[in-house]
Short mmCIF file of C-alpha atoms in Angstrom, two decimals:
data_model
loop_
_atom_site.label_atom_id
_atom_site.label_comp_id
_atom_site.label_asym_id
_atom_site.label_seq_id
_atom_site.Cartn_x
_atom_site.Cartn_y
_atom_site.Cartn_z
CA UNK A 1 -6.97 -20.77 -17.09
CA UNK A 2 -4.62 -23.25 -15.47
CA UNK A 3 -4.62 -23.94 -11.77
CA UNK A 4 -0.97 -22.85 -11.59
CA UNK A 5 -1.85 -19.26 -12.51
CA UNK A 6 -4.60 -19.18 -9.89
CA UNK A 7 -2.15 -20.59 -7.35
CA UNK A 8 0.44 -17.91 -8.17
CA UNK A 9 -2.22 -15.21 -7.87
CA UNK A 10 -3.30 -16.54 -4.48
CA UNK A 11 0.23 -16.75 -3.10
CA UNK A 12 0.96 -13.21 -4.32
CA UNK A 13 -2.20 -11.98 -2.63
CA UNK A 14 -1.15 -13.70 0.62
CA UNK A 15 2.23 -11.93 0.59
CA UNK A 16 0.59 -8.56 -0.13
CA UNK A 17 -1.90 -9.18 2.66
CA UNK A 18 0.88 -9.84 5.19
CA UNK A 19 2.79 -6.73 4.08
CA UNK A 20 -0.31 -4.57 4.46
CA UNK A 21 -0.91 -5.93 7.95
CA UNK A 22 2.72 -5.18 8.84
CA UNK A 23 2.43 -1.59 7.57
CA UNK A 24 -0.74 -1.05 9.58
CA UNK A 25 0.45 -2.64 12.81
CA UNK A 26 4.13 -1.64 13.03
CA UNK A 27 4.74 1.74 14.66
CA UNK A 28 8.00 2.19 12.75
CA UNK A 29 6.90 1.10 9.28
CA UNK A 30 6.51 4.49 7.56
CA UNK A 31 9.14 6.86 8.98
CA UNK A 32 11.78 6.91 11.69
CA UNK A 33 13.47 9.96 13.19
CA UNK A 34 16.97 10.71 11.96
CA UNK A 35 19.79 9.70 14.27
CA UNK A 36 21.25 13.20 14.33
CA UNK A 37 19.40 15.47 16.76
CA UNK A 38 18.10 18.74 15.34
CA UNK A 39 16.86 22.01 16.75
CA UNK A 40 13.43 23.08 15.53
CA UNK A 41 12.13 26.60 15.84
CA UNK A 42 8.65 26.58 17.32
CA UNK A 43 6.43 29.45 18.38
CA UNK A 44 7.54 28.74 21.96
CA UNK A 45 11.22 28.94 21.01
CA UNK A 46 13.91 26.46 19.91
CA UNK A 47 13.39 22.81 20.90
CA UNK A 48 15.61 19.74 20.56
CA UNK A 49 13.70 17.27 18.42
CA UNK A 50 14.95 14.22 20.34
CA UNK A 51 13.88 15.84 23.60
CA UNK A 52 10.44 16.63 22.23
CA UNK A 53 9.56 13.17 20.91
CA UNK A 54 12.15 10.88 22.48
CA UNK A 55 14.64 8.84 20.50
CA UNK A 56 14.33 6.53 18.70
CA UNK A 57 10.92 7.58 17.45
CA UNK A 58 8.88 6.44 14.47
CA UNK A 59 5.37 6.01 13.16
CA UNK A 60 3.48 3.64 10.91
CA UNK A 61 0.41 3.86 8.72
CA UNK A 62 -1.96 3.67 11.69
CA UNK A 63 -0.10 5.09 14.70
CA UNK A 64 3.30 5.97 16.08
CA UNK A 65 5.39 3.62 18.21
CA UNK A 66 3.54 4.71 21.37
CA UNK A 67 0.09 4.00 19.94
CA UNK A 68 -0.81 7.61 19.13
CA UNK A 69 -2.96 7.70 16.02
CA UNK A 70 -3.05 10.47 13.44
CA UNK A 71 -4.65 13.45 15.15
CA UNK A 72 -4.42 12.08 18.71
CA UNK A 73 -3.36 14.71 21.22
CA UNK A 74 -2.23 12.48 24.07
CA UNK A 75 -2.36 8.75 24.79
CA UNK A 76 -3.21 6.97 28.09
CA UNK A 77 0.49 6.67 29.05
CA UNK A 78 0.69 10.49 29.00
CA UNK A 79 3.37 10.42 26.31
CA UNK A 80 3.44 13.42 23.96
CA UNK A 81 1.10 13.18 20.99
CA UNK A 82 1.89 11.92 17.51
CA UNK A 83 4.60 14.13 15.97
CA UNK A 84 2.29 15.83 13.47
CA UNK A 85 -0.40 16.28 16.14
CA UNK A 86 1.98 17.68 18.74
CA UNK A 87 3.07 20.32 16.25
CA UNK A 88 -0.47 20.92 14.91
CA UNK A 89 0.09 19.90 11.28
CA UNK A 90 -3.41 19.42 9.79
CA UNK A 91 -2.28 18.61 6.24
CA UNK A 92 0.17 15.96 7.45
CA UNK A 93 -2.68 14.45 9.46
CA UNK A 94 -4.93 14.37 6.39
CA UNK A 95 -2.32 12.60 4.27
CA UNK A 96 -1.58 10.21 7.15
CA UNK A 97 -5.25 9.27 7.46
CA UNK A 98 -5.40 8.82 3.69
CA UNK A 99 -2.35 6.54 3.81
CA UNK A 100 -3.93 4.41 6.51
CA UNK A 101 -7.19 4.15 4.55
CA UNK A 102 -5.39 3.17 1.33
CA UNK A 103 -3.60 0.34 3.14
CA UNK A 104 -6.89 -0.91 4.59
CA UNK A 105 -8.41 -0.85 1.10
CA UNK A 106 -5.39 -2.72 -0.29
CA UNK A 107 -5.71 -5.26 2.52
CA UNK A 108 -9.38 -5.80 1.67
CA UNK A 109 -8.63 -6.42 -2.02
CA UNK A 110 -5.69 -8.69 -1.15
CA UNK A 111 -7.99 -10.86 0.97
CA UNK A 112 -10.63 -10.84 -1.79
CA UNK A 113 -8.02 -11.87 -4.36
CA UNK A 114 -6.76 -14.65 -2.09
CA UNK A 115 -10.28 -16.07 -1.75
CA UNK A 116 -11.02 -15.67 -5.46
CA UNK A 117 -7.75 -17.29 -6.52
CA UNK A 118 -8.10 -20.37 -4.34
CA UNK A 119 -11.71 -20.71 -5.46
CA UNK A 120 -10.34 -20.70 -9.00
CA UNK A 121 -7.91 -23.48 -8.12
CA UNK A 122 -10.82 -25.75 -7.23
CA UNK A 123 -13.02 -24.55 -10.11
CA UNK A 124 -10.94 -22.84 -12.84
CA UNK A 125 -13.53 -21.17 -15.04
CA UNK A 126 -13.41 -18.13 -17.29
CA UNK A 127 -15.71 -16.21 -14.94
CA UNK A 128 -13.50 -16.87 -11.91
CA UNK A 129 -10.52 -15.64 -13.90
CA UNK A 130 -12.31 -12.42 -14.85
CA UNK A 131 -13.20 -11.79 -11.21
CA UNK A 132 -9.58 -12.30 -10.11
CA UNK A 133 -8.33 -9.94 -12.84
CA UNK A 134 -10.71 -7.18 -11.75
CA UNK A 135 -9.72 -7.58 -8.11
CA UNK A 136 -6.03 -7.55 -9.05
CA UNK A 137 -6.51 -4.29 -10.94
CA UNK A 138 -8.21 -2.68 -7.93
CA UNK A 139 -5.44 -3.94 -5.66
CA UNK A 140 -2.79 -2.34 -7.87
CA UNK A 141 -4.71 0.95 -7.82
CA UNK A 142 -4.94 0.89 -4.01
CA UNK A 143 -1.21 0.19 -3.66
CA UNK A 144 -0.29 2.95 -6.10
CA UNK A 145 -2.53 5.34 -4.16
CA UNK A 146 -0.78 4.44 -0.90
CA UNK A 147 2.60 5.03 -2.56
CA UNK A 148 1.55 8.47 -3.80
CA UNK A 149 0.20 9.43 -0.37
CA UNK A 150 3.35 8.23 1.40
CA UNK A 151 5.56 10.15 -1.05
CA UNK A 152 3.52 13.32 -0.58
CA UNK A 153 3.61 12.91 3.21
CA UNK A 154 7.38 12.51 3.13
CA UNK A 155 8.32 15.19 0.61
CA UNK A 156 5.49 17.73 0.88
CA UNK A 157 6.09 21.08 2.58
CA UNK A 158 3.13 21.89 4.82
CA UNK A 159 2.28 24.51 7.42
CA UNK A 160 2.23 23.53 11.08
CA UNK A 161 0.79 25.86 13.72
CA UNK A 162 3.62 25.18 16.18
CA UNK A 163 6.32 25.98 13.61
CA UNK A 164 7.34 29.39 12.38
CA UNK A 165 7.64 28.04 8.82
CA UNK A 166 6.36 25.15 6.64
CA UNK A 167 8.12 21.86 7.34
CA UNK A 168 9.06 18.82 5.27
CA UNK A 169 9.21 15.51 7.12
CA UNK A 170 12.16 14.22 5.09
CA UNK A 171 14.31 16.82 6.86
CA UNK A 172 13.69 15.09 10.18
CA UNK A 173 12.80 11.49 9.29
CA UNK A 174 14.08 8.60 7.19
CA UNK A 175 11.70 6.26 5.39
CA UNK A 176 11.02 2.96 7.09
CA UNK A 177 10.28 -0.50 5.62
CA UNK A 178 7.36 0.99 3.67
CA UNK A 179 9.62 1.43 0.63
CA UNK A 180 10.42 -2.30 0.47
CA UNK A 181 6.81 -3.24 1.22
CA UNK A 182 5.55 -1.02 -1.59
CA UNK A 183 8.09 -2.35 -4.09
CA UNK A 184 7.35 -6.01 -3.31
CA UNK A 185 3.56 -5.74 -3.03
CA UNK A 186 3.09 -3.59 -6.13
CA UNK A 187 5.42 -5.78 -8.21
CA UNK A 188 3.66 -8.97 -7.15
CA UNK A 189 0.19 -7.53 -7.72
CA UNK A 190 1.07 -6.13 -11.13
CA UNK A 191 2.78 -9.37 -12.19
CA UNK A 192 -0.23 -11.37 -11.04
CA UNK A 193 -2.54 -9.08 -13.03
CA UNK A 194 -0.47 -9.40 -16.23
CA UNK A 195 -0.08 -13.18 -15.93
CA UNK A 196 -3.83 -13.62 -15.48
CA UNK A 197 -4.57 -11.39 -18.48
CA UNK A 198 -2.26 -13.41 -20.73
CA UNK A 199 -3.65 -16.69 -19.43
CA UNK A 200 -7.19 -15.51 -20.09
CA UNK A 201 -6.26 -14.50 -23.63
CA UNK A 202 -4.80 -17.94 -24.28
CA UNK A 203 -8.06 -19.52 -23.10
CA UNK A 204 -10.22 -17.59 -25.59
CA UNK A 205 -12.39 -19.98 -27.60
CA UNK A 206 -11.60 -20.36 -31.29
CA UNK A 207 -13.84 -18.50 -33.75
CA UNK A 208 -15.91 -20.38 -36.29
CA UNK A 209 -13.85 -18.87 -39.11
CA UNK A 210 -10.70 -20.42 -37.65
CA UNK A 211 -12.15 -23.91 -37.45
CA UNK A 212 -11.49 -26.31 -40.34
CA UNK A 213 -14.48 -28.48 -41.10
CA UNK A 214 -13.86 -31.62 -43.19
CA UNK A 215 -16.91 -33.08 -44.88
CA UNK A 216 -16.76 -36.58 -46.26
CA UNK A 217 -18.60 -37.42 -49.44
CA UNK A 218 -20.46 -40.70 -48.90
CA UNK A 219 -20.20 -41.52 -52.62
CA UNK A 220 -16.42 -41.55 -52.42
CA UNK A 221 -16.56 -44.19 -49.70
CA UNK A 222 -18.70 -46.36 -51.90
#
């Protein structure tokens, strides 16, 4: 396979890697609280959402903007816990932890693909191409898994102990940059996978039946 395909695969992996790091490190990357304040009915009575969490407020794949991780009750600055922890939402916490894990897995495969691709640039062999294709496929799977988990976290209706009814986060939050990050990273990874597959197919050795062998009769030369 040509060095250009390996180079494209490596550059795509680098972009995906940076997007995964951004999703994991930015406290606003997944969801941000809606601008309009809302009253939520808790077991302790009605509460203004902006008063409960502060505004603006958001959270990423790893933690919220104050550093509270999924399931944390209170951070060292004594700020209220992560939204889903403060309201005791175990299923939201499970999906949040799954989302974080899927991004870490995607980050791992993006780094592996980057290394494999640039190794292929220096030594473009069929084996190096096969390795890159397999890693690309695993990267796509990890990104799709993170998309499914994020969608379920955003649209799912789950019970929270502090609420008097199941809640859906999309009623209180807007999606953050995660939508753009998912679109770009999944598109690049899938394109890289397809390009490598086609390039590998073009590099398949010819079969013996397809080869034309011309035999010269020495008597004719005489």
